[in-house]
């Protein structure tokens, strides 16, 4: 019965939550279903995440400081939030891209929350001037929102540590919409 409900959740309710822009609920539904459908893979990913936890925390703090310092130099007030990919989203990426768990580099992503849309585009310019943008990893959902109304700027850059850094840039209102739908 659990398996049937988990499959139904993955096929119907999780995509529905995604379409409605309720990403936090989608992530929770996917993770609970993943735990039932493939707990072995989930535990393997969680174990790997725990192994690299200290490195992630140090990396997150270092990058956050760099972002904060750079934005302060340009007189931009921003809230910087780190987000960790869920075990299911990591598993899906491993399956989709046919790569090993060790090759997944964007386990931590950053959300830069700003006052207004102009500040979002200024921040994008500042980051792209400072670090190399990864080709094909830039999406402007502010000028062209997703069908569900989601707005944000997504980019990935090669940071000072020579590793890719995923960044989402948005206003507080956009962030609230992205989190709650």
Short mmCIF file of C-alpha atoms in Angstrom, two decimals, residues 34 37 90 141 145 148:
data_model
loop_
_atom_site.label_atom_id
_atom_site.label_comp_id
_atom_site.label_asym_id
_atom_site.label_seq_id
_atom_site.Cartn_x
_atom_site.Cartn_y
_atom_site.Cartn_z
CA UNK A 34 11.78 8.30 -2.45
CA UNK A 37 10.42 3.57 -3.29
CA UNK A 90 20.51 14.53 -6.43
CA UNK A 141 12.69 33.80 -15.37
CA UNK A 145 8.37 33.83 -15.98
CA UNK A 148 3.15 28.88 -13.01
#
